[in-house]
Amino acid sequence: MLPDHQLLRIPGPSPIPPSVQRAMSQQMIGHRGQETKDLLQRIKPKLMPIFGTEQEVMIIAGSGTAGLETAVVNAVNPDDEVLVIVTGSFGERFAKLCSEYRIQTHRLDIEWGKSVSPESVERYLRQHPSIKAVFSTYCETSTGVLNPIEELAQVVHHNSNALFIVDGVSCVGGVESKMDEWGVDILITGSQKAMMLPAGLTFVAASNRAWKVIAANKRPRFYLDLKKYQITLAKDSTPFTPALSLLFGLEQVLKLMEEEGLEQVYARHQLMKNMTRAAFQAHGIPLLTSDTSASPTVTAIKPADFPAEELRRIIKKEFGLSIAGGQQHLEGEIFRIGHMGYCSPADVLQIIGIIEIGLQKIGKAIDLGKGIRAAQKVYIG
């Protein structure tokens, strides 16, 4: 293996397009000058279609978790009751955030690897009419599950006055998001996954309903105060020092998405998901999620007769291919492949080919090329 040859296929951070790398290498400009105002003016309208909203998308220098915390401290009053739908590790993170702020937190725990059913949320809301906010992940990164956000939003609004708050960190930009049409009140994502940037930016959009709650919320907050970002973004600025290099890269990312077309971006992610799943199904290797619950941005595999960590070790050693392991109780039990952002069907074929060799190296008897053929058939249609 070449020392500098690394293939990054974990579910974030994801590879960065060369043109985005070049954009980020530009010279610094004054962050309060006209050039930065012009940059933000160009960026703002191009972010909105990715979220599926006519609301402005707030841009905050911070990780995706900063975006989750922003939602909690802005949209939830200290004495509110909330429901957190936990379908994996990042649902757990929302629950921990709420608990840390001494919010009365109800949990709806779903078996890891399964998506939440709208009916279970409906039952819970009817039993707990005081709930003021419902939190869910869109794609649960730890399991590769895509939750039915459109249906969940309908259930929340038909059965309560609660805000519906969604962590879209590992899928917004790679899957269709219709925030306004579906009735999502706050949608969050991060820069380092389907948005094809390094970590360091989080994006938050809020509905009119959410802005009313935010404006009335007495909870103290400073850096993560969304009202500050709303006021300054209207003036093409930020309340605190922006991450300029990432903004340079973001403008190029948005240009690439616009050139490809959002529908084509989403179709590409769906195709990569189907190719990846078909390859493992052809080898009889179990997948963690069902076809109907699977995310287009990450696939989780749960092998029954070979060690997941040994496969990860051998393909990293021999080919420089990094795939992710499991989290919490799934550590050592699963491996996860990220196919999001700057990733194509050609990359999927490469990944499957390498994994087939890795499987043979660790003693798993397979028919070499069978997974690749299955993926090729999906591609050809």
Short mmCIF file of C-alpha atoms in Angstrom, two decimals:
data_model
loop_
_atom_site.label_atom_id
_atom_site.label_comp_id
_atom_site.label_asym_id
_atom_site.label_seq_id
_atom_site.Cartn_x
_atom_site.Cartn_y
_atom_site.Cartn_z
CA MET A 1 0.00 0.00 0.00
CA LEU A 2 1.23 3.51 -0.77
CA PRO A 3 1.87 5.35 2.53
CA ASP A 4 -0.23 8.37 1.59
CA HIS A 5 -3.04 6.42 -0.09
CA GLN A 6 -6.05 6.43 2.22
CA LEU A 7 -9.64 5.57 1.32
CA LEU A 8 -12.06 7.13 3.79
CA ARG A 9 -15.47 5.46 3.76
CA ILE A 10 -16.74 6.01 7.26
CA PRO A 11 -20.06 7.80 7.91
CA GLY A 12 -18.32 11.12 8.47
CA PRO A 13 -16.04 12.86 8.05
CA SER A 14 -16.40 12.15 4.37
CA PRO A 15 -14.00 12.83 1.47
CA ILE A 16 -13.77 16.39 0.18
CA PRO A 17 -13.95 17.25 -3.54
CA PRO A 18 -10.68 18.67 -4.94
CA SER A 19 -12.40 21.87 -6.06
CA VAL A 20 -13.66 22.37 -2.50
CA GLN A 21 -10.15 21.82 -1.15
CA ARG A 22 -8.88 24.48 -3.52
CA ALA A 23 -11.63 26.88 -2.52
CA MET A 24 -10.75 26.50 1.15
CA SER A 25 -7.11 27.38 0.46
CA GLN A 26 -7.97 30.95 -0.55
CA GLN A 27 -6.36 33.85 1.28
CA MET A 28 -8.19 35.16 4.33
CA ILE A 29 -10.43 38.19 3.99
CA GLY A 30 -11.81 40.55 6.59
CA HIS A 31 -14.66 38.76 8.31
CA ARG A 32 -16.52 42.04 8.83
CA GLY A 33 -15.75 43.43 5.40
CA GLN A 34 -17.87 43.68 2.27
CA GLU A 35 -16.26 40.58 0.75
CA THR A 36 -17.63 38.40 3.54
CA LYS A 37 -21.05 40.05 3.26
CA ASP A 38 -21.04 39.27 -0.46
CA LEU A 39 -20.01 35.67 0.26
CA LEU A 40 -22.89 35.17 2.70
CA GLN A 41 -25.31 36.81 0.26
CA ARG A 42 -24.34 34.21 -2.35
CA ILE A 43 -24.51 31.28 0.09
CA LYS A 44 -27.82 31.97 1.82
CA PRO A 45 -30.30 31.30 -1.00
CA LYS A 46 -28.48 28.14 -2.09
CA LEU A 47 -28.71 26.51 1.36
CA MET A 48 -32.48 26.83 1.58
CA PRO A 49 -33.42 24.24 -1.13
CA ILE A 50 -31.21 21.62 0.56
CA PHE A 51 -33.32 22.00 3.70
CA GLY A 52 -36.52 22.36 1.72
CA THR A 53 -37.39 25.63 3.38
CA GLU A 54 -38.04 29.27 2.65
CA GLN A 55 -36.58 30.14 6.05
CA GLU A 56 -33.02 31.37 6.37
CA VAL A 57 -30.53 28.69 7.42
CA MET A 58 -28.35 29.78 10.33
CA ILE A 59 -24.62 29.04 9.92
CA ILE A 60 -22.80 28.41 13.20
CA ALA A 61 -19.09 27.68 13.68
CA GLY A 62 -19.24 24.40 15.58
CA SER A 63 -19.77 20.68 15.19
CA GLY A 64 -23.06 18.93 14.55
CA THR A 65 -23.47 18.44 18.29
CA ALA A 66 -23.33 22.22 18.69
CA GLY A 67 -26.35 22.31 16.38
CA LEU A 68 -28.20 19.77 18.52
CA GLU A 69 -27.45 21.77 21.66
CA THR A 70 -28.54 24.96 19.88
CA ALA A 71 -31.95 23.39 19.25
CA VAL A 72 -32.31 22.32 22.87
CA VAL A 73 -31.35 25.63 24.50
CA ASN A 74 -33.40 27.76 22.11
CA ALA A 75 -36.59 25.74 21.70
CA VAL A 76 -37.10 24.21 25.14
CA ASN A 77 -37.99 26.13 28.28
CA PRO A 78 -36.55 24.94 31.59
CA ASP A 79 -39.88 23.52 32.82
CA ASP A 80 -40.93 21.84 29.54
CA GLU A 81 -41.49 18.14 29.01
CA VAL A 82 -39.96 16.64 25.87
CA LEU A 83 -39.98 13.31 24.06
CA VAL A 84 -36.78 11.94 22.55
CA ILE A 85 -37.07 9.11 20.03
CA VAL A 86 -33.98 6.95 20.54
CA THR A 87 -33.11 4.68 17.62
CA GLY A 88 -29.36 4.65 18.26
CA SER A 89 -26.36 6.49 19.64
CA PHE A 90 -27.31 9.93 18.34
CA GLY A 91 -30.85 9.70 19.63
CA GLU A 92 -29.12 8.97 22.94
CA ARG A 93 -27.16 12.20 22.47
CA PHE A 94 -30.35 14.26 22.19
CA ALA A 95 -31.63 12.59 25.38
CA LYS A 96 -28.37 13.32 27.22
CA LEU A 97 -28.43 16.95 26.10
CA CYS A 98 -31.97 17.41 27.37
CA SER A 99 -31.18 15.71 30.67
CA GLU A 100 -28.06 17.84 31.13
CA TYR A 101 -30.25 20.94 30.95
CA ARG A 102 -32.57 19.46 33.61
CA ILE A 103 -35.41 19.10 31.12
CA GLN A 104 -38.07 16.52 31.97
CA THR A 105 -37.15 13.99 29.29
CA HIS A 106 -39.32 11.10 28.12
CA ARG A 107 -37.63 8.43 26.00
CA LEU A 108 -39.18 6.26 23.33
CA ASP A 109 -36.52 3.57 22.91
CA ILE A 110 -36.52 1.58 19.67
CA GLU A 111 -34.47 -1.54 19.03
CA TRP A 112 -31.22 -0.50 17.35
CA GLY A 113 -31.40 -1.30 13.66
CA LYS A 114 -35.12 -0.54 13.39
CA SER A 115 -36.83 2.72 12.49
CA VAL A 116 -39.52 4.21 14.70
CA SER A 117 -43.14 3.64 13.74
CA PRO A 118 -45.36 6.73 13.60
CA GLU A 119 -48.04 4.75 15.48
CA SER A 120 -45.79 4.30 18.52
CA VAL A 121 -45.13 8.05 18.63
CA GLU A 122 -48.85 8.75 18.31
CA ARG A 123 -49.64 6.48 21.25
CA TYR A 124 -46.96 8.08 23.38
CA LEU A 125 -48.14 11.62 22.67
CA ARG A 126 -51.73 10.72 23.54
CA GLN A 127 -50.53 9.35 26.86
CA HIS A 128 -48.36 12.43 27.59
CA PRO A 129 -50.27 15.54 26.46
CA SER A 130 -47.87 17.99 28.15
CA ILE A 131 -44.95 17.31 25.80
CA LYS A 132 -43.69 20.54 24.20
CA ALA A 133 -41.03 19.18 21.84
CA VAL A 134 -40.30 15.89 20.08
CA PHE A 135 -36.72 15.09 19.06
CA SER A 136 -35.71 12.55 16.42
CA THR A 137 -32.78 11.65 14.24
CA TYR A 138 -33.40 11.54 10.49
CA CYS A 139 -30.54 9.18 9.69
CA GLU A 140 -29.31 7.39 12.80
CA THR A 141 -25.60 7.21 12.00
CA SER A 142 -24.85 4.41 14.45
CA THR A 143 -27.23 1.94 12.80
CA GLY A 144 -27.80 3.16 9.25
CA VAL A 145 -31.52 3.67 9.89
CA LEU A 146 -33.54 6.37 8.14
CA ASN A 147 -36.54 7.40 10.22
CA PRO A 148 -39.83 8.35 8.46
CA ILE A 149 -39.64 12.07 9.19
CA GLU A 150 -42.57 13.16 7.01
CA GLU A 151 -44.94 10.73 8.73
CA LEU A 152 -43.54 11.52 12.18
CA ALA A 153 -44.09 15.25 11.64
CA GLN A 154 -47.73 14.61 10.74
CA VAL A 155 -48.25 12.52 13.87
CA VAL A 156 -46.60 15.11 16.12
CA HIS A 157 -48.70 17.97 14.79
CA HIS A 158 -51.97 16.01 14.69
CA ASN A 159 -51.62 14.83 18.29
CA SER A 160 -49.91 17.71 20.08
CA ASN A 161 -48.78 21.31 19.95
CA ALA A 162 -45.18 20.18 20.28
CA LEU A 163 -42.33 21.34 18.10
CA PHE A 164 -40.76 18.61 15.96
CA ILE A 165 -36.96 18.87 16.04
CA VAL A 166 -34.80 16.74 13.76
CA ASP A 167 -31.10 15.83 13.71
CA GLY A 168 -30.27 15.53 10.01
CA VAL A 169 -26.50 15.62 10.51
CA SER A 170 -25.66 12.43 8.64
CA CYS A 171 -28.10 12.76 5.75
CA VAL A 172 -29.15 16.34 4.87
CA GLY A 173 -27.55 17.02 1.50
CA GLY A 174 -27.79 13.33 0.57
CA VAL A 175 -31.51 12.69 1.00
CA GLU A 176 -34.63 14.66 0.23
CA SER A 177 -35.53 17.10 3.00
CA LYS A 178 -38.78 19.06 2.74
CA MET A 179 -38.77 20.90 6.02
CA ASP A 180 -41.61 23.31 5.26
CA GLU A 181 -43.86 20.84 3.43
CA TRP A 182 -43.43 18.08 6.02
CA GLY A 183 -43.80 20.33 9.06
CA VAL A 184 -40.35 19.99 10.62
CA ASP A 185 -39.89 22.85 13.08
CA ILE A 186 -36.10 22.73 13.51
CA LEU A 187 -33.73 20.87 11.18
CA ILE A 188 -30.01 20.56 11.90
CA THR A 189 -27.07 19.29 9.91
CA GLY A 190 -23.28 19.44 9.97
CA SER A 191 -20.61 20.15 7.42
CA GLN A 192 -18.56 16.94 7.48
CA LYS A 193 -20.93 14.37 6.03
CA ALA A 194 -23.15 14.74 2.94
CA MET A 195 -22.19 18.43 2.81
CA MET A 196 -18.64 17.42 1.72
CA LEU A 197 -16.68 19.75 4.03
CA PRO A 198 -14.41 19.28 7.03
CA ALA A 199 -16.07 19.36 10.44
CA GLY A 200 -16.58 22.83 11.85
CA LEU A 201 -19.92 24.18 10.64
CA THR A 202 -23.42 23.38 11.81
CA PHE A 203 -26.55 24.56 10.04
CA VAL A 204 -29.89 25.18 11.76
CA ALA A 205 -33.21 26.19 10.19
CA ALA A 206 -36.36 26.96 12.18
CA SER A 207 -40.02 27.27 11.23
CA ASN A 208 -42.20 30.27 12.07
CA ARG A 209 -43.73 28.19 14.88
CA ALA A 210 -40.28 27.51 16.27
CA TRP A 211 -39.19 31.15 16.04
CA LYS A 212 -42.17 32.17 18.19
CA VAL A 213 -41.13 29.68 20.86
CA ILE A 214 -37.49 30.77 20.60
CA ALA A 215 -38.41 34.44 20.99
CA ALA A 216 -40.41 33.72 24.15
CA ASN A 217 -37.86 31.35 25.71
CA LYS A 218 -36.33 32.83 28.86
CA ARG A 219 -33.50 30.30 29.06
CA PRO A 220 -30.08 32.04 29.19
CA ARG A 221 -27.79 31.35 26.22
CA PHE A 222 -25.01 33.30 24.56
CA TYR A 223 -22.95 31.79 21.73
CA LEU A 224 -25.75 29.44 20.69
CA ASP A 225 -28.52 32.06 20.81
CA LEU A 226 -30.36 31.64 17.50
CA LYS A 227 -31.87 35.11 17.74
CA LYS A 228 -28.38 36.59 17.43
CA TYR A 229 -27.74 34.57 14.28
CA GLN A 230 -31.11 35.53 12.80
CA ILE A 231 -30.51 39.24 13.36
CA THR A 232 -26.98 39.26 11.98
CA LEU A 233 -27.69 36.95 9.03
CA ALA A 234 -30.35 39.41 7.88
CA LYS A 235 -27.44 41.87 7.60
CA ASP A 236 -25.25 39.29 5.80
CA SER A 237 -23.05 38.82 8.83
CA THR A 238 -22.53 36.52 11.82
CA PRO A 239 -22.65 37.39 15.52
CA PHE A 240 -19.25 35.82 16.16
CA THR A 241 -16.13 35.13 14.10
CA PRO A 242 -17.09 32.93 11.12
CA ALA A 243 -15.06 29.96 9.91
CA LEU A 244 -14.08 31.69 6.66
CA SER A 245 -12.18 28.82 5.04
CA LEU A 246 -15.19 26.57 5.51
CA LEU A 247 -17.47 29.24 4.06
CA PHE A 248 -15.23 29.42 0.97
CA GLY A 249 -15.58 25.65 0.67
CA LEU A 250 -19.31 25.76 1.33
CA GLU A 251 -19.88 28.08 -1.60
CA GLN A 252 -18.13 25.59 -3.88
CA VAL A 253 -20.09 22.65 -2.40
CA LEU A 254 -23.34 24.45 -3.12
CA LYS A 255 -22.17 25.14 -6.67
CA LEU A 256 -21.39 21.44 -7.20
CA MET A 257 -24.81 20.41 -5.87
CA GLU A 258 -26.54 22.96 -8.04
CA GLU A 259 -24.67 21.76 -11.14
CA GLU A 260 -25.52 18.11 -10.46
CA GLY A 261 -29.10 18.95 -9.46
CA LEU A 262 -30.53 18.03 -6.07
CA GLU A 263 -32.77 15.30 -7.49
CA GLN A 264 -29.73 13.71 -9.12
CA VAL A 265 -27.76 14.02 -5.86
CA TYR A 266 -30.50 12.15 -4.01
CA ALA A 267 -30.82 9.54 -6.76
CA ARG A 268 -27.06 8.92 -6.63
CA HIS A 269 -27.20 8.27 -2.89
CA GLN A 270 -30.15 5.92 -3.31
CA LEU A 271 -28.29 4.03 -6.04
CA MET A 272 -25.16 3.66 -3.88
CA LYS A 273 -27.28 2.34 -1.01
CA ASN A 274 -28.93 -0.24 -3.26
CA MET A 275 -25.62 -1.33 -4.76
CA THR A 276 -24.01 -1.75 -1.35
CA ARG A 277 -26.91 -3.71 0.10
CA ALA A 278 -27.18 -5.95 -2.96
CA ALA A 279 -23.50 -6.86 -2.69
CA PHE A 280 -23.76 -8.14 0.88
CA GLN A 281 -27.09 -9.82 0.24
CA ALA A 282 -25.48 -11.70 -2.66
CA HIS A 283 -22.92 -13.11 -0.23
CA GLY A 284 -25.56 -13.96 2.37
CA ILE A 285 -24.02 -11.53 4.89
CA PRO A 286 -26.71 -10.06 7.16
CA LEU A 287 -27.51 -6.36 7.13
CA LEU A 288 -28.51 -4.62 10.36
CA THR A 289 -31.49 -2.77 8.87
CA SER A 290 -34.36 -3.72 6.59
CA ASP A 291 -34.53 -2.42 3.03
CA THR A 292 -37.40 -0.10 3.97
CA SER A 293 -35.55 1.41 6.97
CA ALA A 294 -32.10 1.73 5.36
CA SER A 295 -30.40 5.08 4.92
CA PRO A 296 -29.01 6.18 1.54
CA THR A 297 -25.91 7.58 3.29
CA VAL A 298 -24.62 4.74 5.49
CA THR A 299 -25.01 0.96 5.51
CA ALA A 300 -24.58 -1.17 8.63
CA ILE A 301 -23.61 -4.84 8.28
CA LYS A 302 -23.89 -7.41 11.10
CA PRO A 303 -21.86 -10.51 10.18
CA ALA A 304 -22.86 -13.82 11.74
CA ASP A 305 -19.78 -15.93 11.03
CA PHE A 306 -16.73 -13.66 10.92
CA PRO A 307 -15.33 -10.93 13.19
CA ALA A 308 -16.21 -7.43 12.01
CA GLU A 309 -13.10 -5.92 13.59
CA GLU A 310 -10.77 -8.38 11.86
CA LEU A 311 -12.21 -7.40 8.48
CA ARG A 312 -11.78 -3.71 9.29
CA ARG A 313 -8.17 -4.34 10.35
CA ILE A 314 -7.11 -6.25 7.23
CA ILE A 315 -8.64 -3.87 4.67
CA LYS A 316 -7.12 -0.89 6.47
CA LYS A 317 -3.69 -2.56 6.56
CA GLU A 318 -3.61 -3.80 2.97
CA PHE A 319 -5.63 -1.15 1.11
CA GLY A 320 -5.85 1.89 3.40
CA LEU A 321 -9.66 1.54 3.38
CA SER A 322 -11.29 2.88 6.55
CA ILE A 323 -14.80 1.75 7.39
CA ALA A 324 -16.46 2.31 10.76
CA GLY A 325 -17.18 -0.12 13.57
CA GLY A 326 -20.15 -0.30 15.89
CA GLN A 327 -20.95 1.97 18.81
CA GLN A 328 -21.94 1.13 22.39
CA HIS A 329 -23.41 -2.40 22.62
CA LEU A 330 -22.85 -2.92 18.88
CA GLU A 331 -19.09 -2.38 19.20
CA GLY A 332 -17.35 -5.34 17.58
CA GLU A 333 -20.69 -6.64 16.27
CA ILE A 334 -21.16 -4.54 13.14
CA PHE A 335 -19.26 -2.50 10.60
CA ARG A 336 -20.57 0.53 8.75
CA ILE A 337 -19.82 1.90 5.29
CA GLY A 338 -20.34 5.56 4.51
CA HIS A 339 -21.48 6.33 0.96
CA MET A 340 -22.35 9.99 1.11
CA GLY A 341 -21.30 13.31 -0.32
CA TYR A 342 -18.23 13.02 -2.56
CA CYS A 343 -18.87 9.37 -3.38
CA SER A 344 -20.01 7.66 -6.55
CA PRO A 345 -21.10 4.21 -7.77
CA ALA A 346 -17.49 3.71 -8.94
CA ASP A 347 -16.37 4.13 -5.33
CA VAL A 348 -18.93 1.56 -4.20
CA LEU A 349 -17.57 -0.98 -6.68
CA GLN A 350 -14.05 -0.33 -5.36
CA ILE A 351 -15.19 -0.73 -1.74
CA ILE A 352 -17.00 -4.00 -2.45
CA GLY A 353 -14.02 -5.39 -4.36
CA ILE A 354 -11.65 -4.62 -1.49
CA ILE A 355 -14.01 -6.05 1.12
CA GLU A 356 -14.33 -9.28 -0.88
CA ILE A 357 -10.56 -9.70 -0.77
CA GLY A 358 -10.58 -8.87 2.93
CA LEU A 359 -13.23 -11.52 3.56
CA GLN A 360 -11.11 -14.16 1.86
CA LYS A 361 -8.04 -13.03 3.79
CA ILE A 362 -9.78 -13.59 7.13
CA GLY A 363 -11.05 -17.02 6.08
CA LYS A 364 -14.63 -16.28 5.04
CA ALA A 365 -15.45 -18.54 2.09
CA ILE A 366 -17.02 -16.40 -0.64
CA ASP A 367 -17.32 -16.40 -4.39
CA LEU A 368 -15.01 -13.55 -5.41
CA GLY A 369 -16.78 -11.03 -7.59
CA LYS A 370 -20.29 -12.14 -6.62
CA GLY A 371 -20.94 -8.96 -4.64
CA ILE A 372 -19.49 -6.78 -7.38
CA ARG A 373 -21.70 -8.50 -9.95
CA ALA A 374 -24.76 -7.87 -7.79
CA ALA A 375 -23.84 -4.21 -7.43
CA GLN A 376 -23.18 -3.93 -11.17
CA LYS A 377 -26.62 -5.36 -11.92
CA VAL A 378 -28.22 -2.75 -9.67
CA TYR A 379 -26.30 -0.02 -11.45
CA ILE A 380 -27.23 -1.27 -14.92
CA GLY A 381 -30.83 -1.71 -13.80
#
